[in-house]
Amino acid sequence: MNQHAPPSIAPVSPRSIAELDLPATMLQDLLLKTMFRRSLTRVSEMAEAMHIPVPLTQELVDTARQLKLVEALGSLTSEGSEEMRFALADHGKARALDALTQSEYYGAVPVPLEHFAEQTKRQSIKNVTLTPETLGQSMEHLVLPKGLLQQLGPAVTSGRSVLLYGPPGNGKSSISNGIRDAMGDHVYVPHAISYGGQIITVFDPVVHTPVTPPAQTVSRLRRATTHDKRYVCCRRPAVITGGELELAMLDLVYNPVARTYAAPLQLKATGGIFIVDDLGRQAEPPQALINRWIVPMEAGYDILALQSGEKFVVPFDTLVIFSTNFHPNEIFDNAALRRVFFKLKIDGPTKEEFLKIFGLVAKAKKMPLDETSLIHLMSRKYPEVDHVYANFHANFLIDQMIAVCDYEGIPRQMTPDLIDRAWSNLYVDDAEIAH
């Protein structure tokens, strides 16, 4: 099985303000904005919201008090808490409002880009150890062409780009997801990163799945230290895009109302997989998309630009998987094909493989198999399409029969007539429609 990444990859919790490596003004503004937007009064609440240790938060509050931005309210409350409470002074409220006009971002203290780059190296996808057993287990629910896993394994463990191509409906997307599942370890994703005084949000609950960090080994002489809470421990991410992918999605996303940046898709996929599904169905030409990836895939870094036009370098540590129904020669030139390190053809199943898939799907959907109906399907229907089988056919045909049975109020069953009715929705007659 894949082993969990060792605890040493966990980013160490900062022990001083200096270790945050951020401008003092940015930290003070974050504190004031967070207190203002969240109506926080206790240092413990502020520390939780800003994802930094309580002693560091207390130090920020003490500095703010010295600057007359924050004032103490005392510790006596109706809840019985003895923790000192604080509130924004008039000058502090004014500064918070002024800071919010420049950026609405508040909450988690960002990680400097340089620190994020160092953490990316520690948890690089190229460090993942993937065994044939692990890859096989992640794909065991699929009926795959013989020898495919032997080709797929080296492609994944290299951390290089992969192109899966072949007829539609034969599991290219499922194989891509299986690759993601095979990487059973975790990475630490920052809530946000900082560059040039700008804050870029990275953690995205749509992309990132938080997990419980592994327990740390401690001795009697050394206390355990938790990881830096500015990061979230997550499964290795997988970003999946299809026909909706546009080149603009690979640039920083600037929100002019909130005046904040959001990381592009490939940056959110750092340490994981970026799957470009249905390549060739996008509005952008495939050649343009692959050209956008050439430098990142080969150099291991990407170049992004701020609204000001200033460009900067970010890590590119992502396994890019392209999946297409087109032949590669139809959508790429030779130069682009050379840049894609592994090219694997995914053909449709053989007759024997199709029958195996059909049986597995029927069992999963509790549809009784009927020998007469199967003979009818194989001898009467598939000759119409020159015995060309596809992995998705089994799911489609069985779901069609289930829909008819449920609608007509009869037990779920498989008959030649139901096979014919399901088949009629699988293919559309090529006859022209009179107008």
CSV table of C-alpha atoms in Angstrom, one decimal:
chain,number,residue,atom,x,y,z
A,1,MET,CA,0.0,0.0,0.0
A,2,ASN,CA,1.0,3.6,-0.4
A,3,GLN,CA,2.6,4.9,2.7
A,4,HIS,CA,1.6,8.1,4.3
A,5,ALA,CA,4.1,10.9,3.8
A,6,PRO,CA,6.3,11.1,6.9
A,7,PRO,CA,5.4,13.6,9.6
A,8,SER,CA,8.6,15.6,8.7
A,9,ILE,CA,6.8,17.1,5.7
A,10,ALA,CA,4.5,19.0,8.1
A,11,PRO,CA,5.2,22.7,8.2
A,12,VAL,CA,6.4,23.7,11.6
A,13,SER,CA,4.3,26.1,13.6
A,14,PRO,CA,5.9,29.6,13.8
A,15,ARG,CA,7.3,30.5,17.2
A,16,SER,CA,7.8,34.2,16.7
A,17,ILE,CA,6.4,37.1,14.7
A,18,ALA,CA,9.7,37.2,12.8
A,19,GLU,CA,9.2,33.6,11.6
A,20,LEU,CA,5.9,34.7,9.9
A,21,ASP,CA,8.2,36.7,7.6
A,22,LEU,CA,5.5,39.3,6.7
A,23,PRO,CA,5.5,43.1,6.9
A,24,ALA,CA,4.4,44.4,10.3
A,25,THR,CA,1.8,46.6,8.6
A,26,MET,CA,0.2,43.7,6.9
A,27,LEU,CA,0.0,41.7,10.1
A,28,GLN,CA,-1.5,44.7,12.0
A,29,ASP,CA,-4.1,45.3,9.3
A,30,LEU,CA,-5.0,41.6,9.2
A,31,LEU,CA,-5.6,41.7,13.0
A,32,LEU,CA,-7.8,44.8,12.8
A,33,LYS,CA,-9.8,43.6,9.8
A,34,THR,CA,-10.4,40.2,11.4
A,35,MET,CA,-11.5,41.8,14.7
A,36,PHE,CA,-13.8,44.2,12.8
A,37,ARG,CA,-15.4,41.7,10.4
A,38,ARG,CA,-15.7,38.8,12.9
A,39,SER,CA,-16.5,41.0,16.0
A,40,LEU,CA,-13.8,39.2,18.0
A,41,THR,CA,-12.8,40.3,21.5
A,42,ARG,CA,-10.7,37.4,22.9
A,43,VAL,CA,-7.1,36.7,21.8
A,44,SER,CA,-7.9,32.9,21.6
A,45,GLU,CA,-10.7,33.7,19.1
A,46,MET,CA,-8.4,35.9,17.1
A,47,ALA,CA,-5.7,33.2,17.1
A,48,GLU,CA,-8.1,30.7,15.8
A,49,ALA,CA,-9.4,33.0,13.1
A,50,MET,CA,-5.9,34.0,12.0
A,51,HIS,CA,-4.5,30.4,12.3
A,52,ILE,CA,-1.5,31.4,14.3
A,53,PRO,CA,-0.4,30.5,17.9
A,54,VAL,CA,-2.0,32.4,20.8
A,55,PRO,CA,1.4,33.9,22.0
A,56,LEU,CA,2.0,35.5,18.5
A,57,THR,CA,-1.6,36.8,18.4
A,58,GLN,CA,-1.2,38.3,21.9
A,59,GLU,CA,2.0,40.0,20.7
A,60,LEU,CA,0.1,41.6,17.8
A,61,VAL,CA,-2.7,42.7,20.2
A,62,ASP,CA,-0.1,44.2,22.6
A,63,THR,CA,1.5,46.2,19.7
A,64,ALA,CA,-1.9,47.4,18.6
A,65,ARG,CA,-2.6,48.6,22.2
A,66,GLN,CA,0.6,50.5,22.2
A,67,LEU,CA,-0.4,52.2,18.9
A,68,LYS,CA,-3.8,53.1,20.5
A,69,LEU,CA,-5.6,50.9,17.9
A,70,VAL,CA,-7.0,48.4,20.4
A,71,GLU,CA,-8.2,48.9,24.0
A,72,ALA,CA,-8.8,46.4,26.8
A,73,LEU,CA,-12.3,45.8,28.1
A,74,GLY,CA,-11.5,43.7,31.1
A,75,SER,CA,-12.1,40.0,31.8
A,76,LEU,CA,-15.4,39.8,33.6
A,77,THR,CA,-18.2,38.4,31.3
A,78,SER,CA,-21.6,36.9,31.8
A,79,GLU,CA,-20.2,33.5,30.6
A,80,GLY,CA,-17.8,33.4,33.5
A,81,SER,CA,-14.7,33.6,31.3
A,82,GLU,CA,-11.5,35.0,32.8
A,83,GLU,CA,-9.9,35.8,29.5
A,84,MET,CA,-9.1,39.4,28.9
A,85,ARG,CA,-11.3,41.0,26.2
A,86,PHE,CA,-10.3,43.7,23.7
A,87,ALA,CA,-12.1,46.0,21.3
A,88,LEU,CA,-11.1,48.3,18.5
A,89,ALA,CA,-10.5,51.9,19.5
A,90,ASP,CA,-11.9,54.6,17.2
A,91,HIS,CA,-8.5,54.9,15.6
A,92,GLY,CA,-8.4,51.1,15.1
A,93,LYS,CA,-11.8,51.1,13.5
A,94,ALA,CA,-10.8,53.8,11.1
A,95,ARG,CA,-7.6,52.0,10.2
A,96,ALA,CA,-9.6,48.7,9.7
A,97,LEU,CA,-12.0,50.4,7.4
A,98,ASP,CA,-9.2,52.0,5.4
A,99,ALA,CA,-7.4,48.6,5.1
A,100,LEU,CA,-10.7,47.0,3.9
A,101,THR,CA,-10.9,49.5,1.1
A,102,GLN,CA,-7.6,48.2,-0.1
A,103,SER,CA,-8.3,44.5,0.3
A,104,GLU,CA,-11.3,42.7,1.8
A,105,TYR,CA,-9.1,39.8,2.8
A,106,TYR,CA,-9.1,39.0,6.5
A,107,GLY,CA,-8.6,35.8,8.6
A,108,ALA,CA,-5.8,33.3,8.0
A,109,VAL,CA,-2.3,34.9,7.9
A,110,PRO,CA,-0.9,34.2,4.5
A,111,VAL,CA,2.3,32.2,3.9
A,112,PRO,CA,5.1,34.0,2.0
A,113,LEU,CA,5.6,32.6,-1.5
A,114,GLU,CA,9.1,31.5,-0.7
A,115,HIS,CA,7.9,29.4,2.3
A,116,PHE,CA,5.2,27.9,0.1
A,117,ALA,CA,7.8,27.0,-2.5
A,118,GLU,CA,9.9,25.2,0.2
A,119,GLN,CA,6.9,23.3,1.5
A,120,THR,CA,6.0,22.3,-2.1
A,121,LYS,CA,9.5,20.7,-2.5
A,122,ARG,CA,9.1,18.7,0.8
A,123,GLN,CA,5.7,17.2,-0.3
A,124,SER,CA,6.4,17.0,-4.1
A,125,ILE,CA,4.3,14.7,-6.1
A,126,LYS,CA,7.5,13.3,-7.5
A,127,ASN,CA,8.2,11.9,-4.0
A,128,VAL,CA,5.2,9.7,-4.1
A,129,THR,CA,6.0,6.0,-4.0
A,130,LEU,CA,3.4,4.1,-6.1
A,131,THR,CA,3.6,0.3,-6.2
A,132,PRO,CA,1.9,-2.0,-8.8
A,133,GLU,CA,-0.2,-3.3,-5.9
A,134,THR,CA,-1.4,0.1,-4.9
A,135,LEU,CA,-2.3,1.2,-8.5
A,136,GLY,CA,-4.0,-2.2,-9.1
A,137,GLN,CA,-6.2,-1.8,-6.0
A,138,SER,CA,-7.3,1.7,-7.0
A,139,MET,CA,-8.3,0.3,-10.4
A,140,GLU,CA,-9.8,-3.0,-9.2
A,141,HIS,CA,-13.4,-1.8,-9.9
A,142,LEU,CA,-12.5,-1.3,-13.5
A,143,VAL,CA,-12.0,-3.8,-16.3
A,144,LEU,CA,-8.9,-2.6,-18.0
A,145,PRO,CA,-7.1,-3.7,-21.3
A,146,LYS,CA,-4.3,-6.1,-20.6
A,147,GLY,CA,-1.0,-4.5,-19.9
A,148,LEU,CA,-2.4,-1.0,-19.3
A,149,LEU,CA,-1.3,-0.9,-15.7
A,150,GLN,CA,2.2,-1.8,-16.6
A,151,GLN,CA,2.2,1.3,-18.9
A,152,LEU,CA,0.4,3.5,-16.5
A,153,GLY,CA,2.5,2.9,-13.4
A,154,PRO,CA,5.8,4.4,-14.8
A,155,ALA,CA,3.8,7.4,-16.2
A,156,VAL,CA,2.4,8.3,-12.9
A,157,THR,CA,5.4,7.7,-10.7
A,158,SER,CA,7.5,9.9,-13.0
A,159,GLY,CA,5.3,12.9,-12.2
A,160,ARG,CA,5.5,13.8,-15.9
A,161,SER,CA,2.6,14.6,-18.2
A,162,VAL,CA,0.3,11.9,-19.5
A,163,LEU,CA,-2.0,11.8,-22.5
A,164,LEU,CA,-4.9,9.2,-22.5
A,165,TYR,CA,-6.6,8.9,-25.9
A,166,GLY,CA,-9.0,6.6,-27.5
A,167,PRO,CA,-12.7,6.1,-28.4
A,168,PRO,CA,-15.3,7.9,-26.1
A,169,GLY,CA,-16.8,6.1,-23.2
A,170,ASN,CA,-14.0,3.7,-22.4
A,171,GLY,CA,-13.0,4.8,-19.0
A,172,LYS,CA,-10.3,7.5,-19.5
A,173,SER,CA,-11.9,9.7,-16.9
A,174,SER,CA,-12.3,6.7,-14.5
A,175,ILE,CA,-8.7,5.8,-15.0
A,176,SER,CA,-7.7,9.4,-14.2
A,177,ASN,CA,-9.7,9.3,-11.0
A,178,GLY,CA,-8.1,6.0,-10.1
A,179,ILE,CA,-4.7,7.5,-10.4
A,180,ARG,CA,-5.8,10.2,-7.9
A,181,ASP,CA,-7.1,7.5,-5.5
A,182,ALA,CA,-3.8,5.6,-5.7
A,183,MET,CA,-2.0,8.5,-4.2
A,184,GLY,CA,-3.2,7.8,-0.7
A,185,ASP,CA,-1.1,10.3,1.2
A,186,HIS,CA,-1.5,13.9,2.1
A,187,VAL,CA,-0.2,17.4,1.5
A,188,TYR,CA,-0.4,20.7,3.4
A,189,VAL,CA,-2.3,23.4,1.5
A,190,PRO,CA,-2.0,27.0,2.6
A,191,HIS,CA,-5.1,29.1,3.2
A,192,ALA,CA,-3.4,31.9,1.3
A,193,ILE,CA,0.1,32.9,0.1
A,194,SER,CA,1.6,36.4,-0.1
A,195,TYR,CA,3.7,38.0,-2.8
A,196,GLY,CA,4.6,41.7,-3.1
A,197,GLY,CA,2.1,42.8,-0.5
A,198,GLN,CA,-0.7,41.0,-2.3
A,199,ILE,CA,-2.6,38.1,-0.8
A,200,ILE,CA,-3.7,35.1,-3.0
A,201,THR,CA,-6.1,32.6,-1.6
A,202,VAL,CA,-5.2,28.9,-2.3
A,203,PHE,CA,-7.3,26.6,-0.2
A,204,ASP,CA,-10.5,25.8,-1.9
A,205,PRO,CA,-13.0,23.3,-0.3
A,206,VAL,CA,-14.2,22.3,-3.8
A,207,VAL,CA,-10.7,21.1,-4.7
A,208,HIS,CA,-9.2,20.2,-1.3
A,209,THR,CA,-10.4,17.5,1.0
A,210,PRO,CA,-9.1,18.1,4.6
A,211,VAL,CA,-7.9,15.0,6.6
A,212,THR,CA,-6.7,14.5,10.1
A,213,PRO,CA,-2.9,15.1,10.2
A,214,PRO,CA,-0.9,12.0,11.1
A,215,ALA,CA,0.1,11.7,14.8
A,216,GLN,CA,3.5,12.9,15.5
A,217,THR,CA,6.1,10.8,17.3
A,218,VAL,CA,7.3,12.4,20.5
A,219,SER,CA,9.8,11.5,23.2
A,220,ARG,CA,9.6,12.1,26.9
A,221,LEU,CA,12.1,14.9,26.6
A,222,ARG,CA,10.4,16.7,23.7
A,223,ARG,CA,6.9,18.0,23.6
A,224,ALA,CA,4.9,17.5,20.4
A,225,THR,CA,4.4,20.5,18.2
A,226,THR,CA,1.4,20.9,16.0
A,227,HIS,CA,1.8,21.8,12.4
A,228,ASP,CA,1.5,25.4,11.1
A,229,LYS,CA,-2.2,26.0,11.2
A,230,ARG,CA,-1.9,28.4,8.3
A,231,TYR,CA,-1.9,25.2,6.2
A,232,VAL,CA,-4.7,22.6,6.0
A,233,CYS,CA,-3.7,18.9,5.9
A,234,CYS,CA,-5.5,17.5,2.8
A,235,ARG,CA,-5.6,14.6,0.4
A,236,ARG,CA,-3.4,15.2,-2.6
A,237,PRO,CA,-5.7,17.4,-4.7
A,238,ALA,CA,-7.3,16.6,-8.0
A,239,VAL,CA,-8.6,19.4,-10.3
A,240,ILE,CA,-10.8,18.1,-13.0
A,241,THR,CA,-11.8,20.3,-15.9
A,242,GLY,CA,-13.6,19.5,-19.2
A,243,GLY,CA,-15.0,21.4,-22.1
A,244,GLU,CA,-15.4,24.6,-19.9
A,245,LEU,CA,-11.6,25.1,-19.6
A,246,GLU,CA,-10.3,28.4,-20.9
A,247,LEU,CA,-6.8,29.8,-20.8
A,248,ALA,CA,-8.0,32.6,-18.5
A,249,MET,CA,-8.7,30.0,-15.8
A,250,LEU,CA,-4.9,29.4,-15.7
A,251,ASP,CA,-4.2,33.0,-14.7
A,252,LEU,CA,-4.7,34.7,-11.3
A,253,VAL,CA,-8.3,35.5,-10.7
A,254,TYR,CA,-8.8,39.0,-9.4
A,255,ASN,CA,-12.0,40.1,-7.7
A,256,PRO,CA,-12.3,43.8,-8.3
A,257,VAL,CA,-15.0,44.2,-5.6
A,258,ALA,CA,-13.1,42.5,-2.8
A,259,ARG,CA,-9.7,43.5,-4.3
A,260,THR,CA,-8.3,40.1,-3.7
A,261,TYR,CA,-6.7,37.4,-5.8
A,262,ALA,CA,-7.6,33.7,-6.0
A,263,ALA,CA,-5.1,31.1,-7.2
A,264,PRO,CA,-5.5,29.6,-10.7
A,265,LEU,CA,-6.5,26.0,-11.1
A,266,GLN,CA,-3.0,24.6,-11.6
A,267,LEU,CA,-1.8,26.3,-8.4
A,268,LYS,CA,-4.6,24.8,-6.4
A,269,ALA,CA,-3.6,21.4,-7.8
A,270,THR,CA,0.0,21.8,-6.4
A,271,GLY,CA,1.2,18.4,-5.1
A,272,GLY,CA,-1.6,16.6,-6.9
A,273,ILE,CA,-3.2,16.0,-10.3
A,274,PHE,CA,-4.6,18.3,-13.0
A,275,ILE,CA,-7.0,16.4,-15.3
A,276,VAL,CA,-7.9,18.0,-18.6
A,277,ASP,CA,-10.8,15.9,-19.7
A,278,ASP,CA,-12.5,15.9,-23.1
A,279,LEU,CA,-9.5,17.7,-24.6
A,280,GLY,CA,-10.5,19.1,-28.0
A,281,ARG,CA,-14.0,20.1,-26.8
A,282,GLN,CA,-12.8,23.4,-25.4
A,283,ALA,CA,-13.3,26.7,-27.0
A,284,GLU,CA,-9.6,27.1,-27.0
A,285,PRO,CA,-7.6,25.1,-29.6
A,286,PRO,CA,-5.8,22.1,-28.0
A,287,GLN,CA,-2.6,23.4,-29.4
A,288,ALA,CA,-3.0,26.7,-27.5
A,289,LEU,CA,-3.7,24.8,-24.3
A,290,ILE,CA,-0.7,22.5,-24.6
A,291,ASN,CA,1.5,25.6,-25.4
A,292,ARG,CA,0.4,27.2,-22.1
A,293,TRP,CA,1.6,24.1,-20.3
A,294,ILE,CA,5.0,23.6,-22.0
A,295,VAL,CA,7.2,25.7,-19.8
A,296,PRO,CA,5.5,24.6,-16.5
A,297,MET,CA,5.7,20.9,-17.4
A,298,GLU,CA,9.3,21.0,-18.4
A,299,ALA,CA,10.7,23.6,-16.0
A,300,GLY,CA,8.7,22.8,-12.8
A,301,TYR,CA,7.6,26.4,-12.4
A,302,ASP,CA,4.8,28.7,-13.7
A,303,ILE,CA,4.7,32.4,-14.3
A,304,LEU,CA,1.7,34.5,-13.1
A,305,ALA,CA,1.0,38.2,-13.3
A,306,LEU,CA,-0.6,40.7,-11.0
A,307,GLN,CA,-3.1,43.4,-12.1
A,308,SER,CA,-0.2,45.8,-12.3
A,309,GLY,CA,1.5,43.6,-14.9
A,310,GLU,CA,4.2,42.5,-12.5
A,311,LYS,CA,5.1,38.8,-13.2
A,312,PHE,CA,6.4,36.3,-10.7
A,313,VAL,CA,7.3,32.7,-10.4
A,314,VAL,CA,5.3,30.0,-8.5
A,315,PRO,CA,6.0,26.3,-8.1
A,316,PHE,CA,4.5,23.9,-10.6
A,317,ASP,CA,4.4,20.5,-9.0
A,318,THR,CA,1.4,18.8,-10.7
A,319,LEU,CA,0.8,15.7,-12.7
A,320,VAL,CA,-1.0,16.8,-15.8
A,321,ILE,CA,-3.3,14.2,-17.4
A,322,PHE,CA,-4.8,15.0,-20.7
A,323,SER,CA,-7.8,12.9,-21.9
A,324,THR,CA,-9.2,13.0,-25.4
A,325,ASN,CA,-11.4,11.2,-27.8
A,326,PHE,CA,-9.4,12.5,-30.7
A,327,HIS,CA,-6.3,11.0,-32.2
A,328,PRO,CA,-3.3,13.0,-31.0
A,329,ASN,CA,-2.1,13.7,-34.5
A,330,GLU,CA,-5.4,15.5,-35.2
A,331,ILE,CA,-5.0,18.0,-32.4
A,332,PHE,CA,-1.3,18.4,-31.8
A,333,ASP,CA,1.8,19.0,-33.9
A,334,ASN,CA,4.9,16.9,-33.5
A,335,ALA,CA,6.6,19.5,-31.2
A,336,ALA,CA,3.6,19.5,-28.8
A,337,LEU,CA,3.5,15.7,-28.8
A,338,ARG,CA,7.1,15.6,-27.8
A,339,ARG,CA,6.3,17.6,-24.7
A,340,VAL,CA,3.8,15.1,-23.5
A,341,PHE,CA,6.0,12.5,-21.9
A,342,PHE,CA,3.6,9.5,-21.9
A,343,LYS,CA,0.9,8.7,-24.5
A,344,LEU,CA,-1.4,5.8,-23.7
A,345,LYS,CA,-4.2,4.6,-26.0
A,346,ILE,CA,-7.3,3.4,-24.2
A,347,ASP,CA,-9.2,1.1,-26.6
A,348,GLY,CA,-12.7,-0.2,-26.2
A,349,PRO,CA,-13.2,-3.6,-24.5
A,350,THR,CA,-13.1,-7.0,-26.3
A,351,LYS,CA,-16.3,-9.0,-26.4
A,352,GLU,CA,-15.2,-11.0,-23.4
A,353,GLU,CA,-14.3,-7.9,-21.4
A,354,PHE,CA,-17.6,-6.3,-22.3
A,355,LEU,CA,-19.6,-9.3,-21.0
A,356,LYS,CA,-17.6,-9.1,-17.8
A,357,ILE,CA,-18.3,-5.4,-17.4
A,358,PHE,CA,-22.0,-6.1,-18.2
A,359,GLY,CA,-22.2,-8.7,-15.5
A,360,LEU,CA,-20.5,-6.5,-12.9
A,361,VAL,CA,-22.8,-3.6,-13.6
A,362,ALA,CA,-25.9,-5.7,-13.5
A,363,LYS,CA,-24.9,-7.1,-10.1
A,364,ALA,CA,-24.1,-3.7,-8.7
A,365,LYS,CA,-27.5,-2.4,-9.9
A,366,LYS,CA,-29.4,-5.6,-8.8
A,367,MET,CA,-30.6,-6.3,-12.3
A,368,PRO,CA,-31.0,-10.1,-12.9
A,369,LEU,CA,-29.1,-11.3,-15.9
A,370,ASP,CA,-31.1,-13.1,-18.6
A,371,GLU,CA,-29.3,-15.5,-21.0
A,372,THR,CA,-31.8,-15.1,-23.8
A,373,SER,CA,-31.6,-11.3,-23.6
A,374,LEU,CA,-27.8,-11.4,-23.6
A,375,ILE,CA,-27.7,-13.6,-26.7
A,376,HIS,CA,-30.2,-11.2,-28.3
A,377,LEU,CA,-27.9,-8.2,-27.5
A,378,MET,CA,-24.7,-9.9,-28.8
A,379,SER,CA,-26.2,-11.6,-31.9
A,380,ARG,CA,-28.8,-9.1,-33.0
A,381,LYS,CA,-27.8,-5.6,-31.8
A,382,TYR,CA,-24.0,-5.4,-31.8
A,383,PRO,CA,-23.7,-6.6,-35.5
A,384,GLU,CA,-25.5,-3.4,-36.4
A,385,VAL,CA,-22.4,-1.5,-35.2
A,386,ASP,CA,-19.7,-3.9,-36.4
A,387,HIS,CA,-19.3,-5.4,-32.9
A,388,VAL,CA,-17.7,-2.2,-31.5
A,389,TYR,CA,-18.0,-2.3,-27.7
A,390,ALA,CA,-17.6,0.6,-25.3
A,391,ASN,CA,-17.3,0.5,-21.5
A,392,PHE,CA,-20.2,2.9,-21.0
A,393,HIS,CA,-22.6,0.7,-22.9
A,394,ALA,CA,-23.3,-1.6,-19.9
A,395,ASN,CA,-24.3,1.2,-17.6
A,396,PHE,CA,-26.3,3.0,-20.2
A,397,LEU,CA,-28.3,-0.1,-21.3
A,398,ILE,CA,-29.0,-1.4,-17.8
A,399,ASP,CA,-30.1,2.1,-16.6
A,400,GLN,CA,-32.4,2.4,-19.5
A,401,MET,CA,-34.1,-0.9,-18.7
A,402,ILE,CA,-34.4,0.0,-15.0
A,403,ALA,CA,-36.1,3.3,-16.0
A,404,VAL,CA,-38.7,1.5,-18.1
A,405,CYS,CA,-39.4,-1.1,-15.4
A,406,ASP,CA,-39.7,1.5,-12.7
A,407,TYR,CA,-42.0,3.6,-14.9
A,408,GLU,CA,-44.3,0.7,-15.9
A,409,GLY,CA,-44.4,-0.7,-12.3
A,410,ILE,CA,-42.9,-4.1,-13.1
A,411,PRO,CA,-40.1,-5.9,-11.3
A,412,ARG,CA,-36.7,-5.0,-12.7
A,413,GLN,CA,-35.9,-7.5,-15.4
A,414,MET,CA,-34.0,-8.0,-18.6
A,415,THR,CA,-35.9,-9.1,-21.7
A,416,PRO,CA,-35.1,-8.9,-25.5
A,417,ASP,CA,-37.8,-6.3,-25.8
A,418,LEU,CA,-36.3,-4.2,-23.1
A,419,ILE,CA,-32.9,-4.6,-24.7
A,420,ASP,CA,-34.4,-3.2,-28.0
A,421,ARG,CA,-35.9,-0.3,-26.2
A,422,ALA,CA,-32.7,0.6,-24.4
A,423,TRP,CA,-30.7,0.2,-27.6
A,424,SER,CA,-32.9,2.6,-29.4
A,425,ASN,CA,-31.6,5.4,-27.1
A,426,LEU,CA,-28.0,4.3,-27.4
A,427,TYR,CA,-27.7,5.3,-31.1
A,428,VAL,CA,-29.5,7.9,-33.2
A,429,ASP,CA,-30.7,7.1,-36.7
A,430,ASP,CA,-28.6,9.0,-39.3
A,431,ALA,CA,-31.7,9.6,-41.5
A,432,GLU,CA,-32.2,13.3,-42.4
A,433,ILE,CA,-35.1,15.2,-40.8
A,434,ALA,CA,-37.5,16.8,-43.2
A,435,HIS,CA,-38.2,20.5,-42.6
